mmCIF file of C-alpha atoms and ligand atoms in Angstrom:
data_model
loop_
_atom_site.group_PDB
_atom_site.id
_atom_site.type_symbol
_atom_site.label_atom_id
_atom_site.label_comp_id
_atom_site.label_asym_id
_atom_site.label_seq_id
_atom_site.Cartn_x
_atom_site.Cartn_y
_atom_site.Cartn_z
ATOM 1 C CA MET V 1 -4.636 15.076 10.205
ATOM 2 C CA ARG V 2 -2.425 12.277 8.936
ATOM 3 C CA LEU V 3 -1.397 13.451 5.474
ATOM 4 C CA GLU V 4 -1.784 16.618 3.335
ATOM 5 C CA VAL V 5 -0.799 16.452 -0.313
ATOM 6 C CA LYS V 6 -0.329 19.865 -2.038
ATOM 7 C CA ASN V 7 0.231 20.836 -5.574
ATOM 8 C CA LEU V 8 1.948 17.546 -6.419
ATOM 9 C CA ASP V 9 3.628 17.063 -9.754
ATOM 10 C CA LYS V 10 5.505 14.505 -11.512
ATOM 11 C CA THR V 11 7.209 14.441 -14.797
ATOM 12 C CA PHE V 12 9.439 11.407 -15.628
ATOM 13 C CA LYS V 13 12.591 12.340 -17.543
ATOM 14 C CA ILE V 14 13.885 9.394 -19.620
ATOM 15 C CA TYR V 15 17.584 10.323 -19.934
ATOM 16 C CA THR V 16 18.322 7.203 -21.963
ATOM 17 C CA ARG V 17 16.017 8.488 -24.731
ATOM 18 C CA GLY V 18 17.393 11.888 -25.129
ATOM 19 C CA SER V 19 15.529 13.294 -22.158
ATOM 20 C CA ILE V 20 11.966 12.742 -23.336
ATOM 21 C CA GLU V 21 9.486 14.017 -20.592
ATOM 22 C CA VAL V 22 6.547 11.870 -19.755
ATOM 23 C CA LYS V 23 3.809 13.316 -17.589
ATOM 24 C CA GLY V 24 3.050 11.228 -14.574
ATOM 25 C CA PHE V 25 0.349 13.391 -12.874
ATOM 26 C CA ASN V 26 -0.105 16.946 -12.087
ATOM 27 C CA ASN V 27 -1.633 19.370 -9.481
ATOM 28 C CA ILE V 28 -2.790 16.613 -6.898
ATOM 29 C CA ASN V 29 -4.357 18.013 -3.761
ATOM 30 C CA PHE V 30 -5.955 16.068 -0.799
ATOM 31 C CA LYS V 31 -5.993 15.580 2.688
ATOM 32 C CA LEU V 32 -6.285 12.493 4.952
ATOM 33 C CA LYS V 33 -7.306 12.062 8.426
ATOM 34 C CA LYS V 34 -6.531 8.978 10.876
ATOM 35 C CA GLY V 35 -8.901 6.371 10.113
ATOM 36 C CA GLU V 36 -9.881 7.538 6.775
ATOM 37 C CA PHE V 37 -9.698 5.912 3.449
ATOM 38 C CA LEU V 38 -9.175 7.868 0.160
ATOM 39 C CA SER V 39 -9.330 6.107 -3.197
ATOM 40 C CA LEU V 40 -7.511 7.209 -6.173
ATOM 41 C CA HIS V 41 -9.693 6.727 -9.179
ATOM 42 C CA GLY V 42 -9.503 7.375 -12.904
ATOM 43 C CA PRO V 43 -8.484 5.917 -16.446
ATOM 44 C CA SER V 44 -5.444 3.664 -16.951
ATOM 45 C CA GLY V 45 -2.389 5.728 -17.248
ATOM 46 C CA ALA V 46 -3.658 8.554 -15.186
ATOM 47 C CA GLY V 47 -0.935 8.277 -12.567
ATOM 48 C CA LYS V 48 -2.610 6.427 -9.812
ATOM 49 C CA SER V 49 0.167 3.862 -9.065
ATOM 50 C CA SER V 50 2.746 6.645 -9.720
ATOM 51 C CA ILE V 51 1.009 8.901 -6.864
ATOM 52 C CA LEU V 52 1.368 5.906 -4.541
ATOM 53 C CA LYS V 53 4.973 5.382 -5.293
ATOM 54 C CA THR V 54 5.724 8.974 -4.873
ATOM 55 C CA LEU V 55 3.875 8.879 -1.458
ATOM 56 C CA TYR V 56 6.165 6.036 -0.411
ATOM 57 C CA ARG V 57 9.023 7.876 -2.020
ATOM 58 C CA THR V 58 9.995 5.095 -4.385
ATOM 59 C CA TYR V 59 9.455 8.139 -6.985
ATOM 60 C CA THR V 60 10.903 11.410 -6.213
ATOM 61 C CA THR V 61 8.560 14.448 -6.605
ATOM 62 C CA THR V 62 8.861 17.213 -9.281
ATOM 63 C CA SER V 63 7.283 19.796 -7.230
ATOM 64 C CA GLY V 64 4.679 20.092 -4.267
ATOM 65 C CA ASN V 65 4.523 18.628 -0.848
ATOM 66 C CA ILE V 66 3.738 15.537 0.978
ATOM 67 C CA ASN V 67 2.986 16.456 4.459
ATOM 68 C CA TYR V 68 3.163 13.544 6.853
ATOM 69 C CA TYR V 69 1.795 14.250 10.570
ATOM 70 C CA LYS V 70 3.349 12.068 13.192
ATOM 71 C CA ASP V 71 1.277 11.356 16.292
ATOM 72 C CA ASP V 72 3.769 13.722 18.378
ATOM 73 C CA GLY V 73 2.827 16.605 15.983
ATOM 74 C CA THR V 74 5.902 16.644 14.019
ATOM 75 C CA VAL V 75 5.421 17.160 10.244
ATOM 76 C CA ILE V 76 7.613 15.450 7.725
ATOM 77 C CA ASP V 77 7.517 16.439 3.963
ATOM 78 C CA ILE V 78 7.892 13.192 2.223
ATOM 79 C CA ALA V 79 8.888 14.942 -0.809
ATOM 80 C CA LYS V 80 11.769 16.747 0.628
ATOM 81 C CA VAL V 81 13.261 14.992 3.544
ATOM 82 C CA ASP V 82 16.476 13.009 3.044
ATOM 83 C CA GLU V 83 16.724 9.211 2.597
ATOM 84 C CA SER V 84 17.671 8.217 6.118
ATOM 85 C CA GLU V 85 14.568 9.905 7.368
ATOM 86 C CA ILE V 86 12.518 8.108 4.560
ATOM 87 C CA LEU V 87 13.940 4.644 5.747
ATOM 88 C CA LYS V 88 12.680 5.401 9.261
ATOM 89 C CA LEU V 89 9.283 6.413 8.120
ATOM 90 C CA ARG V 90 9.103 3.146 6.091
ATOM 91 C CA LYS V 91 10.115 1.125 9.100
ATOM 92 C CA GLU V 92 7.938 2.904 11.558
ATOM 93 C CA GLU V 93 4.976 4.785 10.062
ATOM 94 C CA VAL V 94 4.185 4.018 6.177
ATOM 95 C CA GLY V 95 3.321 0.877 4.614
ATOM 96 C CA TYR V 96 3.084 -0.114 1.022
ATOM 97 C CA VAL V 97 1.180 -3.057 -0.569
ATOM 98 C CA SER V 98 2.516 -3.527 -4.000
ATOM 99 C CA GLN V 99 0.098 -4.988 -6.640
ATOM 100 C CA PHE V 100 2.287 -8.006 -6.937
ATOM 101 C CA LEU V 101 4.229 -9.893 -4.214
ATOM 102 C CA GLN V 102 7.836 -9.381 -4.291
ATOM 103 C CA ILE V 103 9.709 -11.776 -2.066
ATOM 104 C CA LEU V 104 12.890 -13.750 -1.791
ATOM 105 C CA PRO V 105 12.862 -17.343 -2.990
ATOM 106 C CA ARG V 106 12.714 -20.193 -0.580
ATOM 107 C CA VAL V 107 10.984 -18.256 2.197
ATOM 108 C CA SER V 108 7.603 -20.022 3.434
ATOM 109 C CA ALA V 109 4.289 -18.089 3.288
ATOM 110 C CA VAL V 110 4.125 -18.387 7.214
ATOM 111 C CA ASP V 111 7.561 -16.732 7.520
ATOM 112 C CA VAL V 112 6.783 -14.055 4.884
ATOM 113 C CA VAL V 113 3.961 -12.852 6.875
ATOM 114 C CA SER V 114 5.240 -13.412 10.435
ATOM 115 C CA GLN V 115 8.444 -11.740 9.762
ATOM 116 C CA GLN V 116 6.432 -8.394 9.720
ATOM 117 C CA LEU V 117 5.472 -9.042 13.442
ATOM 118 C CA ILE V 118 9.094 -10.307 14.521
ATOM 119 C CA LEU V 119 10.456 -7.165 13.048
ATOM 120 C CA LYS V 120 8.101 -5.240 15.481
ATOM 121 C CA GLY V 121 9.509 -7.194 18.267
ATOM 122 C CA GLU V 122 6.852 -10.016 18.699
ATOM 123 C CA SER V 123 7.950 -13.500 19.810
ATOM 124 C CA GLN V 124 8.678 -15.999 16.955
ATOM 125 C CA GLU V 125 5.820 -18.347 18.336
ATOM 126 C CA ILE V 126 3.313 -15.701 18.472
ATOM 127 C CA SER V 127 4.152 -14.200 15.303
ATOM 128 C CA ARG V 128 3.852 -17.508 13.438
ATOM 129 C CA GLN V 129 0.472 -18.360 15.189
ATOM 130 C CA LYS V 130 -0.942 -14.969 13.988
ATOM 131 C CA ALA V 131 0.554 -15.283 10.682
ATOM 132 C CA LYS V 132 -1.200 -18.642 10.260
ATOM 133 C CA GLU V 133 -4.727 -17.205 11.520
ATOM 134 C CA MET V 134 -4.327 -14.458 9.024
ATOM 135 C CA LEU V 135 -3.581 -16.852 5.964
ATOM 136 C CA ASP V 136 -6.364 -19.082 7.079
ATOM 137 C CA TYR V 137 -8.710 -16.138 7.336
ATOM 138 C CA LEU V 138 -7.810 -15.181 3.634
ATOM 139 C CA SER V 139 -8.507 -18.654 2.730
ATOM 140 C CA ILE V 140 -4.987 -20.133 2.052
ATOM 141 C CA ARG V 141 -4.833 -23.767 2.510
ATOM 142 C CA GLU V 142 -2.841 -25.048 5.459
ATOM 143 C CA GLU V 143 -0.961 -27.461 3.200
ATOM 144 C CA LEU V 144 0.608 -24.343 1.614
ATOM 145 C CA PHE V 145 1.777 -22.577 4.718
ATOM 146 C CA ASP V 146 5.284 -23.868 4.732
ATOM 147 C CA LEU V 147 5.791 -23.586 1.056
ATOM 148 C CA SER V 148 7.136 -20.643 -0.964
ATOM 149 C CA PRO V 149 4.387 -18.441 -2.234
ATOM 150 C CA LEU V 150 6.582 -17.955 -5.429
ATOM 151 C CA THR V 151 4.662 -21.254 -6.926
ATOM 152 C CA PHE V 152 1.219 -20.077 -5.702
ATOM 153 C CA SER V 153 -1.675 -18.877 -7.917
ATOM 154 C CA GLY V 154 -1.868 -15.175 -8.627
ATOM 155 C CA GLY V 155 -4.738 -14.661 -6.290
ATOM 156 C CA GLU V 156 -2.997 -16.979 -3.679
ATOM 157 C CA GLN V 157 -0.014 -14.901 -4.061
ATOM 158 C CA GLN V 158 -2.101 -11.425 -3.593
ATOM 159 C CA ARG V 159 -3.651 -12.833 -0.455
ATOM 160 C CA VAL V 160 -0.148 -13.518 1.062
ATOM 161 C CA ASN V 161 0.895 -10.219 -0.054
ATOM 162 C CA ILE V 162 -2.037 -8.501 1.755
ATOM 163 C CA ALA V 163 -1.537 -10.854 4.843
ATOM 164 C CA LYS V 164 2.130 -9.545 4.854
ATOM 165 C CA GLY V 165 0.969 -5.846 4.247
ATOM 166 C CA ILE V 166 -1.695 -5.873 7.161
ATOM 167 C CA ILE V 167 -0.580 -7.899 9.807
ATOM 168 C CA ALA V 168 1.636 -5.462 11.347
ATOM 169 C CA PRO V 169 -0.183 -2.276 10.440
ATOM 170 C CA LYS V 170 1.641 1.159 10.477
ATOM 171 C CA SER V 171 -0.021 4.460 10.697
ATOM 172 C CA LEU V 172 -0.385 5.039 6.782
ATOM 173 C CA LEU V 173 -1.165 2.317 4.434
ATOM 174 C CA LEU V 174 -0.771 2.536 0.578
ATOM 175 C CA LEU V 175 -2.503 -0.241 -1.443
ATOM 176 C CA ASP V 176 -2.355 -0.566 -5.140
ATOM 177 C CA GLU V 177 -5.074 -2.759 -6.443
ATOM 178 C CA PRO V 178 -5.154 -5.142 -3.436
ATOM 179 C CA THR V 179 -8.056 -6.931 -4.640
ATOM 180 C CA ALA V 180 -7.340 -7.245 -8.340
ATOM 181 C CA SER V 181 -7.170 -10.962 -8.811
ATOM 182 C CA LEU V 182 -9.368 -11.897 -5.920
ATOM 183 C CA ASP V 183 -12.892 -13.555 -6.032
ATOM 184 C CA LYS V 184 -15.852 -12.009 -4.379
ATOM 185 C CA LYS V 185 -15.453 -13.989 -1.115
ATOM 186 C CA ASN V 186 -11.838 -12.906 -0.649
ATOM 187 C CA THR V 187 -12.536 -9.537 -1.723
ATOM 188 C CA ILE V 188 -15.154 -9.049 0.981
ATOM 189 C CA ARG V 189 -12.658 -10.597 3.561
ATOM 190 C CA VAL V 190 -9.869 -8.280 2.593
ATOM 191 C CA ILE V 191 -12.294 -5.359 2.854
ATOM 192 C CA GLU V 192 -13.547 -6.527 6.281
ATOM 193 C CA LYS V 193 -9.851 -6.486 7.424
ATOM 194 C CA LEU V 194 -9.288 -3.111 6.006
ATOM 195 C CA LYS V 195 -12.208 -1.913 7.843
ATOM 196 C CA GLN V 196 -10.814 -3.094 11.139
ATOM 197 C CA LEU V 197 -7.579 -1.212 10.549
ATOM 198 C CA LYS V 198 -9.553 2.056 9.768
ATOM 199 C CA GLN V 199 -11.360 1.429 13.212
ATOM 200 C CA LYS V 200 -7.778 1.266 14.699
ATOM 201 C CA GLY V 201 -6.949 4.664 13.166
ATOM 202 C CA VAL V 202 -4.974 3.517 10.238
ATOM 203 C CA ALA V 203 -5.033 6.016 7.341
ATOM 204 C CA MET V 204 -5.120 4.528 3.838
ATOM 205 C CA VAL V 205 -4.875 5.386 0.152
ATOM 206 C CA GLY V 206 -5.919 2.771 -2.254
ATOM 207 C CA ILE V 207 -6.552 1.984 -5.909
ATOM 208 C CA PHE V 208 -9.405 -0.316 -6.990
ATOM 209 C CA HIS V 209 -10.506 -1.411 -10.044
ATOM 210 C CA ASP V 210 -13.604 -3.061 -8.714
ATOM 211 C CA LEU V 211 -15.990 -0.074 -7.902
ATOM 212 C CA GLU V 212 -18.053 -2.342 -5.809
ATOM 213 C CA ALA V 213 -14.885 -3.177 -3.448
ATOM 214 C CA MET V 214 -14.032 0.568 -3.661
ATOM 215 C CA GLU V 215 -17.366 1.840 -2.557
ATOM 216 C CA MET V 216 -17.536 -0.709 0.478
ATOM 217 C CA ILE V 217 -14.333 0.879 2.132
ATOM 218 C CA THR V 218 -13.799 4.246 0.593
ATOM 219 C CA ASP V 219 -14.714 7.591 2.600
ATOM 220 C CA LYS V 220 -13.315 9.967 -0.147
ATOM 221 C CA ILE V 221 -12.794 9.431 -3.888
ATOM 222 C CA TYR V 222 -10.088 11.638 -5.470
ATOM 223 C CA GLU V 223 -10.629 11.627 -9.322
ATOM 224 C CA LEU V 224 -7.865 11.610 -11.819
ATOM 225 C CA LYS V 225 -8.166 12.529 -15.440
ATOM 226 C CA ARG V 226 -5.453 11.438 -18.150
ATOM 227 C CA VAL V 227 -2.709 14.252 -18.147
HETATM 228 N N1 ATP E 301 9.248 4.900 -13.983
HETATM 229 C C1 ATP E 301 8.613 5.471 -14.981
HETATM 230 N N2 ATP E 301 9.188 6.061 -15.902
HETATM 231 C C2 ATP E 301 8.627 6.732 -17.048
HETATM 232 N N3 ATP E 301 7.220 6.713 -17.109
HETATM 233 C C3 ATP E 301 6.412 6.219 -16.035
HETATM 234 C C4 ATP E 301 7.042 5.482 -15.001
HETATM 235 N N4 ATP E 301 6.038 5.139 -14.172
HETATM 236 C C5 ATP E 301 4.973 5.683 -14.778
HETATM 237 N N5 ATP E 301 5.166 6.182 -15.853
HETATM 238 C C6 ATP E 301 4.182 6.951 -16.808
HETATM 239 O O1 ATP E 301 3.256 7.666 -15.913
HETATM 240 C C7 ATP E 301 1.883 7.557 -16.418
HETATM 241 C C8 ATP E 301 0.981 7.128 -15.212
HETATM 242 O O2 ATP E 301 1.216 5.697 -14.834
HETATM 243 P P1 ATP E 301 0.823 4.912 -13.556
HETATM 244 O O3 ATP E 301 1.239 3.531 -13.633
HETATM 245 O O4 ATP E 301 0.730 5.726 -12.491
HETATM 246 O O5 ATP E 301 -0.791 4.836 -14.252
HETATM 247 P P2 ATP E 301 -2.182 4.238 -13.374
HETATM 248 O O6 ATP E 301 -3.227 5.182 -13.258
HETATM 249 O O7 ATP E 301 -1.677 3.459 -12.314
HETATM 250 O O8 ATP E 301 -2.655 3.207 -14.629
HETATM 251 P P3 ATP E 301 -3.210 1.668 -14.448
HETATM 252 O O9 ATP E 301 -4.732 1.966 -14.088
HETATM 253 O O10 ATP E 301 -3.111 1.288 -15.810
HETATM 254 O O11 ATP E 301 -2.487 1.001 -13.488
HETATM 255 C C9 ATP E 301 2.141 6.458 -17.552
HETATM 256 O O12 ATP E 301 1.915 7.139 -18.796
HETATM 257 C C10 ATP E 301 3.429 5.841 -17.371
HETATM 258 O O13 ATP E 301 3.981 5.394 -18.591
HETATM 259 MG MG1 MG E 302 -1.663 1.298 -11.837
#
C-alpha cells in the first residue's frame, strides 16, 4: 500500500467575503498501491485539482485522512502532520507536477531539469547529461536547451515541466493534466515515460482531459460528481 484516502472533505472558507463557504469536494475514498495509477475524472469544478493540492498539502483538509505508507512501514497522515514533516515528505517521497510551469526567471531549461537530480546528490555533469536526454526525448529542440523556458510555447513549457517532474521520481507522483497542451506524439511519449515509472513502483494520481491518454496509463478511475 502507498496511499489510503478516507472520507476526505474540503470546504473553502472565503474570509474576505464575509466567510462565504465554497464546497471543494466531499467524501473521497480510494486506495493506491505501489506502481498503480489512479485517475481522477469528472466535470470541471468537481474538485479534481483541489484533491491533488490537498494530497500535496498545498491545501489543508477540512476532515478525513490521507494515510501515506512509507517503505519502512511507517504511516503518515498528510492531512494532519505538522509542516516540517510535510516539507520532508515533499523532499523525499511525494512529487507534484502542476498544470503550468512555475520557475524562476533566467534559469535555463537544462538547469531547471538537472537541478532535480543534483538535489538528489547526482553530479553536475551526469545531471546535465540526463536532463538533455530527457528534453530531447520530449522533443525539445537542442537550440532551446540553454534558454529560459519562460519564453517557450505553452506545449514546450509543459514538456519542460514534465521533464522536471519525472527525471528524479519520488514514490508518489501527483499529475495535474500533464498532457493538456501536447500533440499526439508527445502525449504518447509522456505516457511511455509514466509507464516506466509505474514499473519502478512509483504510485501516481493523475488528471487527464484526454480520455485516450487516460486509458493508456490508468489502472483505476475515481469518478467525481459536481458537489
Ligand atoms: N483556493 C480556493 N479558494 C476557494 N475556492 C476554491 C479554491 N480552489 C478551488 N476552489 C473551488 O473548488 C471547486 C473545485 O475546483 P477544482 O479546481 O478542484 O476543480 P477541477 O475539478 O480541477 O476543475 P477543472 O476540470 O476545471 O480543472 C471550484 O468550485 C473552485 O471554485
Ligand atoms: Mg483542475
